[in-house]
Amino acid sequence: MTIYRLIILCVLLGGGLLYPTTGWAQTDTAPQSLTVSGRITDSGDEPLIGATVKVVGTTSGTVTDYEGNYQLEVPGAQDTLLITYIGFEPQRVVVNGRSVIDIVLGEDFAQLDEIVVVGYGSVRKSDVVGSVASVEVDDATSIPTTNVGEMLRGRAAGVQVNLADARPGGNSNIVIRGKVSLVGNDPLIIVDGVPYDDINNVAPEDITSIEVLKDASSQAIYGARAANGVILITTRRGREGRVQVDYHGYTTTQELTKNFDLFSGPEFAQLRREAQRTENNDEYFDDRIIFEPQELQSLEEGSFVNWEDLLIQNAVIQSHSLTLAGGGERTKYYSSFNYFDQDGIIPTSGFRRGAVRLNIDQQITDKIDLQANINFQKSDQDRESGSINYITISPLARPFDENGNIVKFPLGEGSTTVSPLWNIRESDNQIETTLIDLNFVGNYELLPGLSYKLNTFFRNRATNQGIYRSTQHSEGDADIQGLATLGNEFYREYLVENIVNYVPSINENNELDFTFVQATNQRNNEESTVTKSGFPNDALSFNGNASEIRGNTRDVSRRRLVSFLGRARYNFNRRYLLTLTMRADGSSVFAENNKWGYFPAAAVAWKVHEESFLRESRALTQLKVRVSYGATGNEGINPSESLGLADYLPYTFGGTTAAGFSPLSRLPNPNLKWETTTTLNTGVDFGFWNNRLRGTVEFYQSSTTDFLLDRVLAGTTGFEVTRFNIGEVENRGVELTTSFDLVRSDKVRWNLGAVWSRNRNEIISLDGSVDDDGRPIDFVSQGLFIGEPIDNIRQRVFDGIFQNEEEIAASAQPDAIVGDIRVLDLNGDGEITTDDLRIYRENPDWYGSLNTSVTWNNFDLFADVYFVSGALQLNPYLADFALGGTLQGSRNGIRREYYTPESPSSVAPRPRPGTPSNLFALAVQDASYMRLRTLTLGYTLPRTLLDKIRLRNTKVYFTGTNLITVTDYLSYSPENNPGAFPDAKGYTFGLKIGL
């Protein structure tokens, strides 16, 4: 409660002591001066907040408030006002003695002066030399979720997002330009200049900009943690003017989405009959032989159960966000209060999170200013029981007794199959997380053009998990008498950065700036787990006392990083750009002699459109060519992997127990060093017809050397594995981002956009070993093959179903029977061996999105279609016995057209009591898909009505998410197998109000 009170006190201080004043700039006035006021708006009559209004030729000026209003003392009646705002064409207006002047600014579609956040600073978009992608935040945050990773899907070229966990509070895997490592490929997340280990720890409502750094030139300034790319997130800040209050709330209804069905009761019964028939000389058994009495009763009564309908429910999401922003001339603040509540589509699952953020900017003197960023979050996640496999349980079961009570054994007391409804009721799994981030920044202008910045950060996260399986649960019954697991994790991170910026004043044709940083980062992690059983009752769940401790573990780790870096940026004649970067990182996780890594980078750019021979072109608005080359590092191993460790192993000596230790199975490697990725990137930014058509094309090639890999050792060494540096992995690809304004007018705007990415990942070499024939040796046990991607499937090739004896005689499978799976004999030797295994590439040939946005009067429409082409996955639900994939008739599964003599199928084999051969060859499926990911229709109340009800803005909208999915992959989601938590489609109604 102390932390809660601290946050509330800070917010009250921000709203009371820091309440904004009028804040108008003071200017010297002459006796003839007059006061000019007015309102600055865009073509849609929306106020432009923070627009600059200056008197040309003087130092007099001001900025507009939150309603677009301004007031300014003008020295003379014939003076000229200059009005500027980022993204809009500047406008000059002669006062002509007027006291009220309203201005409508037109958009600057060239957008060349838009500010883009880069590492340790910002830069004009036109001056970007590396590969930096900006994400449209309003479109990205239209997804009703706390999973920020999902908001990036299809928004930036080269950023591949795959759903990792669809349950409430789940996350996604983000990979930028392909996998470059075997020890982690998560990008570095930077929020307001400090590292976040979880991208979901920032509330979507607080985000004002997202940039993705994709090439070594832009990443190198982050060195050791940037090999997998960098995502920069900037949160909202206060502006000078009166307090602005905004509310955003929405409610979402989620429902199941899938593209497969399970066998119904009659279909499942027929599957069992067909399986038994195969082994009975093609004759059907009597049902009384192959079905239990309870199953026969279900068949006779036509009483079947759809377990999916019983276990999957529609779910509701609620989100409420309240923000306050404002400030005076010296103090500005932004605070937000967010609450998110999501029920899962599986009962007992859900997620709730409350978040508070406070950002304060304080100008102490003309040379000193301070910033404070405080982020506090409290979340609770409920997870369903781990034993709810409703896909394979028989539809001939009886889930309830005659009184409507749940039955533990729905197939009868003699069965061991436990009802998933029973296990859900008898389980508890709660995860509680408390997070606080403190970021304090001080800036001091030492001299004109020379400044010093101190950036400090502290993160404290405590996670407590309690899992309980009651005395009636299938995992906690019998002699166990209740089973509980308690887990605690404490994570603390510290960061101190000393930053010096120097911007010498040369002349308008030569712009130069330098950045120097010294940084220290430390991450501490503590984890404890205890498992206990023997509970006297279930009343207190995992908080109760138990009679037996079944196991306990504790793991403590610490990693430190010390860094030095420098960057120089030069702009000559506003046409020729050069950036040089050098970073040195020392990491505690590596061996004594290899702790330091050095990561240089260079980038050049040429603004071709600024040349005299193109400056007068009416068609070409922008043409910039960029080339960069540089290196980044990876330290993503456990802190102790280069050291020799031992396990506690007590022994008996002389009748007493003595302490002893034995070496771990991992052989230490004192020469372990950095994994390094070098990248060559070329890019072209283009714009035509006043940027009506604009976009970017990128080509890149990266090479990761000395990548960190576990190598299996011979048993004679006394160890099992060791971590060492070997080999090379290459990624190369092409990216395209385009945007086309079909219609530009005051009332109608229509834009089409596309993002397209293609990446090829390949293992170039491993440890250099060769066989007797001189061919490189693959690491088969680890699934690594030279010339193939990191993510692969090694499996036989499905070639249909044998339809007759002639096909069998002509094949390499002489023992097959009609209805069996046929696979290809790849080497043509007449036998099916390991040489006939093919290596499939899991990653897609390409992925991307198409989007369109239309604005007409006060209506707006946005649609986003996401594509994945050429991806492959292994679906175990089509091949694994435990998952109902073997078509034996003992477990239910995904419905398929299997082979029978009366209906010969080429899709699935003939059922049989035993497991058919080569089933996993059939389980390799095309996971390509097309999905209507977002469809949003909104309406903003007109200005005339808003003025009457004294509101700044009001918008209502409807959003559909995952409305249509077209795929051949048999699952709830083409990115997850059927046994994972199901993905869902959603229907959202939202409201935004600004006071």
Short mmCIF file of C-alpha atoms in Angstrom, two decimals, residues 235 267 271 282 285 296 325 373 378 384 390 398 411 474 499 507 542 584 621 754 819-820 829 880 952 954:
data_model
loop_
_atom_site.label_atom_id
_atom_site.label_comp_id
_atom_site.label_asym_id
_atom_site.label_seq_id
_atom_site.Cartn_x
_atom_site.Cartn_y
_atom_site.Cartn_z
CA THR A 235 5.22 7.94 -24.07
CA GLU A 267 -18.71 -39.96 -36.87
CA LEU A 271 -14.22 -44.16 -37.03
CA ASP A 282 -12.65 -56.21 -43.78
CA PHE A 285 -17.42 -56.20 -35.45
CA LEU A 296 -23.77 -48.06 -26.49
CA ALA A 325 -2.02 16.65 -19.28
CA ASN A 373 8.87 9.29 -15.36
CA LYS A 378 -0.44 -4.25 -10.74
CA GLU A 384 -6.96 -22.56 -16.67
CA TYR A 390 -11.18 -31.51 -24.77
CA ARG A 398 -21.71 -38.34 -20.32
CA LEU A 411 -16.76 -42.59 -19.76
CA SER A 474 -6.66 -35.79 -11.54
CA ILE A 499 25.45 11.53 -21.93
CA ASN A 507 27.07 27.53 -40.92
CA PHE A 542 -2.21 -23.28 -2.26
CA ALA A 584 32.36 -0.91 -26.61
CA THR A 621 9.23 15.14 -54.36
CA ALA A 754 1.20 -1.74 -48.18
CA GLY A 819 -4.96 -47.17 -47.55
CA ASP A 820 -1.50 -46.56 -46.08
CA ASP A 829 17.43 -46.36 -53.86
CA ASP A 880 0.29 -37.96 -32.43
CA ARG A 952 -12.89 19.35 -26.97
CA THR A 954 -15.86 13.12 -28.83
#
